[in-house]
Short mmCIF file of C-alpha atoms and ligand atoms in Angstrom, two decimals:
data_model
loop_
_atom_site.label_atom_id
_atom_site.label_comp_id
_atom_site.label_asym_id
_atom_site.label_seq_id
_atom_site.Cartn_x
_atom_site.Cartn_y
_atom_site.Cartn_z
CA MET A 1 116.96 157.01 142.19
CA ARG A 2 114.53 155.43 144.62
CA GLY A 3 112.87 152.29 143.31
CA ARG A 4 109.11 152.01 143.30
CA PHE A 5 106.99 149.02 144.19
CA ILE A 6 103.56 148.59 142.58
CA ALA A 7 101.21 145.67 143.19
CA ILE A 8 98.39 144.72 140.83
CA GLU A 9 95.45 142.95 142.44
CA GLY A 10 92.08 141.60 141.38
CA LEU A 11 89.94 138.52 140.98
CA ASP A 12 91.14 135.74 138.71
CA GLY A 13 90.16 136.84 135.21
CA SER A 14 90.28 140.57 136.00
CA GLY A 15 93.20 141.11 133.61
CA GLY A 16 96.20 141.51 135.92
CA THR A 17 98.70 139.70 133.71
CA THR A 18 97.77 141.76 130.63
CA GLN A 19 97.86 145.03 132.56
CA ILE A 20 101.28 144.32 134.11
CA ALA A 21 102.71 143.76 130.62
CA LEU A 22 101.19 146.99 129.27
CA LEU A 23 102.31 148.97 132.32
CA ALA A 24 105.86 147.62 132.11
CA GLU A 25 106.08 148.62 128.46
CA ALA A 26 104.76 152.11 129.19
CA LEU A 27 107.15 152.75 132.09
CA ARG A 28 110.15 151.84 129.91
CA GLN A 29 109.35 154.65 127.45
CA PRO A 30 111.31 157.94 127.58
CA GLY A 31 108.18 159.95 128.40
CA ALA A 32 107.13 157.71 131.33
CA PRO A 33 106.15 159.50 134.56
CA GLY A 34 109.30 159.91 136.67
CA GLY A 35 111.14 157.72 134.14
CA PRO A 36 112.14 156.06 131.92
CA TRP A 37 112.31 153.17 134.34
CA THR A 38 114.15 149.92 134.38
CA VAL A 39 111.19 147.66 135.06
CA HIS A 40 111.22 144.35 136.88
CA THR A 41 107.97 142.41 136.52
CA THR A 42 107.24 139.58 138.88
CA ALA A 43 104.35 137.68 140.46
CA GLU A 44 103.18 135.81 143.52
CA PRO A 45 103.16 132.90 144.05
CA SER A 46 106.82 133.45 143.12
CA THR A 47 109.04 131.24 140.97
CA GLY A 48 111.02 130.22 144.07
CA PRO A 49 110.80 126.87 145.88
CA ILE A 50 107.86 127.81 148.10
CA GLY A 51 106.01 129.43 145.21
CA ARG A 52 106.38 126.23 143.20
CA MET A 53 105.00 124.22 146.10
CA ILE A 54 102.01 126.56 146.31
CA ARG A 55 101.24 126.16 142.60
CA GLU A 56 101.34 122.37 143.00
CA ALA A 57 98.87 122.65 145.89
CA LEU A 58 96.53 125.04 144.03
CA GLY A 59 96.54 122.72 141.01
CA GLY A 60 95.60 119.74 143.20
CA ARG A 61 98.86 117.89 142.54
CA LEU A 62 99.99 118.29 146.15
CA ASP A 63 97.62 117.56 148.99
CA LEU A 64 97.81 120.60 151.28
CA GLY A 65 94.79 121.95 153.16
CA ASP A 66 93.54 125.53 153.27
CA GLY A 67 94.94 125.87 156.81
CA VAL A 68 98.50 125.51 155.52
CA LEU A 69 98.22 128.04 152.68
CA PRO A 70 98.36 131.32 154.69
CA TYR A 71 101.76 130.25 156.09
CA LEU A 72 103.08 129.13 152.72
CA PHE A 73 102.04 132.36 150.99
CA ALA A 74 103.69 134.39 153.78
CA ALA A 75 106.88 132.33 153.57
CA ASP A 76 106.90 132.68 149.78
CA ARG A 77 106.45 136.46 150.17
CA GLN A 78 109.46 136.72 152.47
CA ASP A 79 111.53 134.69 150.00
CA HIS A 80 110.26 136.75 147.05
CA LEU A 81 111.11 140.03 148.81
CA GLU A 82 114.60 138.92 149.80
CA ARG A 83 115.52 137.23 146.56
CA GLU A 84 113.92 139.46 143.97
CA VAL A 85 112.01 142.55 145.09
CA GLU A 86 114.39 144.22 147.56
CA PRO A 87 117.48 143.93 145.32
CA ALA A 88 115.57 145.43 142.35
CA LEU A 89 114.25 148.29 144.50
CA ALA A 90 117.73 148.93 145.87
CA ALA A 91 118.95 149.22 142.27
CA GLY A 92 116.32 151.94 141.65
CA HIS A 93 114.02 149.84 139.46
CA ALA A 94 110.26 149.93 139.17
CA VAL A 95 109.04 146.58 140.49
CA LEU A 96 105.60 145.47 139.30
CA THR A 97 104.14 142.45 141.00
CA ASP A 98 101.12 140.50 139.83
CA ARG A 99 99.59 139.98 143.34
CA TYR A 100 101.03 140.69 146.78
CA TYR A 101 99.77 140.60 150.35
CA ALA A 102 96.27 141.95 149.55
CA SER A 103 95.72 138.62 147.75
CA SER A 104 96.49 136.73 150.94
CA LEU A 105 94.16 138.93 152.97
CA ALA A 106 91.38 138.31 150.43
CA TYR A 107 91.85 134.66 149.40
CA GLN A 108 93.12 133.17 152.66
CA SER A 109 90.44 134.95 154.72
CA LEU A 110 87.96 132.52 153.16
CA ALA A 111 89.36 129.79 155.40
CA ALA A 112 90.92 131.78 158.27
CA PRO A 113 90.00 135.01 160.12
CA LEU A 114 91.07 138.18 158.28
CA GLY A 115 92.83 139.50 161.41
CA PHE A 116 94.97 136.37 161.57
CA VAL A 117 96.01 136.62 157.90
CA ALA A 118 96.66 140.36 158.27
CA GLY A 119 98.85 139.61 161.30
CA LEU A 120 100.91 137.09 159.34
CA ASN A 121 101.54 139.75 156.70
CA ALA A 122 101.97 142.77 158.95
CA ARG A 123 105.74 143.04 158.69
CA PHE A 124 106.10 143.00 154.91
CA ARG A 125 106.99 146.25 153.15
CA ALA A 126 103.94 148.15 151.89
CA PRO A 127 103.80 148.79 148.14
CA ASP A 128 104.03 152.42 146.99
CA LEU A 129 100.74 151.73 145.22
CA THR A 130 98.27 148.85 145.02
CA VAL A 131 96.07 148.89 141.91
CA PHE A 132 92.89 146.87 142.31
CA LEU A 133 91.36 145.87 138.96
CA ASP A 134 87.66 146.05 139.66
CA LEU A 135 85.58 143.74 137.47
CA PRO A 136 82.18 142.11 138.19
CA VAL A 137 82.35 138.37 138.96
CA GLU A 138 80.27 137.47 135.86
CA ALA A 139 82.84 139.17 133.60
CA CYS A 140 85.72 137.38 135.38
CA VAL A 141 84.00 134.01 134.91
CA GLU A 142 83.48 134.76 131.23
CA ARG A 143 87.17 135.54 130.76
CA ILE A 144 88.27 132.46 132.75
CA LEU A 145 86.05 130.20 130.62
CA LYS A 146 87.32 131.81 127.41
CA ARG A 147 90.89 130.88 128.23
CA GLY A 148 89.95 127.25 129.06
CA ALA A 149 88.92 125.23 132.11
CA PRO A 150 89.32 126.77 135.59
CA ARG A 151 92.91 126.15 136.67
CA ASP A 152 92.68 126.09 140.43
CA ARG A 153 90.47 125.83 143.46
CA PHE A 154 89.68 129.58 143.48
CA GLU A 155 88.30 129.85 139.95
CA THR A 156 84.68 128.73 140.38
CA GLU A 157 81.89 131.31 140.32
CA GLY A 158 80.73 130.75 143.91
CA THR A 159 84.24 131.06 145.26
CA LEU A 160 84.92 134.18 143.17
CA ARG A 161 81.85 135.81 144.75
CA GLU A 162 83.22 135.09 148.21
CA ILE A 163 86.67 136.36 147.22
CA SER A 164 85.15 139.53 145.79
CA ALA A 165 83.53 140.30 149.15
CA ALA A 166 86.73 139.34 150.97
CA TYR A 167 88.76 141.73 148.78
CA GLY A 168 86.42 144.53 149.87
CA ALA A 169 87.17 143.88 153.53
CA ALA A 170 90.89 143.31 152.92
CA LEU A 171 91.40 146.52 150.93
CA ALA A 172 89.43 148.53 153.50
CA LEU A 173 91.69 147.19 156.25
CA LEU A 174 94.83 148.02 154.26
CA ALA A 175 93.59 151.52 153.40
CA ASP A 176 92.83 152.12 157.10
CA ARG A 177 96.38 151.07 157.84
CA GLY A 178 97.68 153.73 155.45
CA ASP A 179 98.30 151.71 152.27
CA ARG A 180 97.74 153.64 149.05
CA ILE A 181 95.10 151.78 147.04
CA ALA A 182 93.59 152.71 143.68
CA HIS A 183 90.37 151.02 142.55
CA VAL A 184 90.37 150.93 138.76
CA ASP A 185 87.40 150.02 136.57
CA ALA A 186 88.66 146.93 134.70
CA SER A 187 85.83 146.71 132.16
CA GLY A 188 86.43 147.50 128.49
CA THR A 189 89.40 146.82 126.24
CA PRO A 190 92.92 146.23 127.60
CA ALA A 191 93.91 149.66 126.20
CA GLN A 192 91.04 151.40 127.99
CA VAL A 193 91.91 149.73 131.29
CA HIS A 194 95.60 150.52 130.75
CA ALA A 195 94.79 154.24 130.37
CA ARG A 196 92.98 154.18 133.72
CA VAL A 197 95.86 152.29 135.36
CA MET A 198 98.40 154.80 133.96
CA GLU A 199 96.48 157.70 135.46
CA GLN A 200 96.87 156.19 138.93
CA VAL A 201 100.46 155.12 138.43
CA ALA A 202 101.47 158.53 137.08
CA ALA A 203 100.09 160.20 140.19
CA CYS A 204 102.27 157.87 142.28
CA LEU A 205 105.50 158.09 140.23
CA SER A 206 105.76 161.74 139.23
P1 LIG B 301 97.49 133.44 139.35
O1 LIG B 301 98.79 133.05 138.80
O2 LIG B 301 96.32 133.15 138.49
O3 LIG B 301 97.45 134.82 139.92
O4 LIG B 301 97.27 132.36 140.50
C1 LIG B 301 97.55 132.55 141.78
C2 LIG B 301 96.39 132.05 142.60
O5 LIG B 301 96.81 132.09 143.96
C3 LIG B 301 95.17 132.94 142.48
O6 LIG B 301 94.00 132.15 142.47
C4 LIG B 301 95.19 133.74 143.76
C5 LIG B 301 95.91 132.85 144.72
N1 LIG B 301 96.66 133.56 145.76
C6 LIG B 301 96.27 133.41 147.09
O7 LIG B 301 95.33 132.69 147.38
N2 LIG B 301 96.97 134.07 148.05
C7 LIG B 301 98.06 134.86 147.79
O8 LIG B 301 98.66 135.45 148.71
C8 LIG B 301 98.45 135.00 146.41
C9 LIG B 301 99.65 135.84 146.07
C10 LIG B 301 97.73 134.32 145.44
#
């Protein structure tokens, strides 16, 4: 069976981590579309050496400028694909990643031209589906504050507004290029959002 690769995207606070967990559980069930699936959940930045370096930098514990980040994220992506994603896809699994190259096109285009970031990411395998969890910035800020202090340099309201606009441009570029992208309303309860996500995923998997 061919593996499937699904990326979940969205602003910090849009609920990606919760939705990945719910989606993974649903795809493991006997009645799952095209399944049941063996599911491999993962995330970027990855747990590999470059991913760890990125998390140090985002948390302010490692002094690396915004100009370095697009290269690090691309290097981490290559490592993540080789080490984790490609082997799982080759084994026929459903691979769900919390963030992928659309995040680079959105977040890193705050400090570098979008075309440059897109070029750095042009050779990576396209996901079978990218689900964008669409939630207004105010709601994201509310959720971020609820879980504690902002954790990294991208989690302030002003920056989230810029990233929201950048996601718009990034996803339009990827859709033009032929990527399959589903915009999902991420307001409401986790179960309500999950139902909307499943609708899109089912269309892709069955
Ligand atoms: P997260 O674990 O909260 O998703 O944190 C990852 C942070 O890294 C998040 O603020 C988005 C950011 N990021 C980028 O800037 N570029 C990327 O390519 C990826 C994957 C994440």
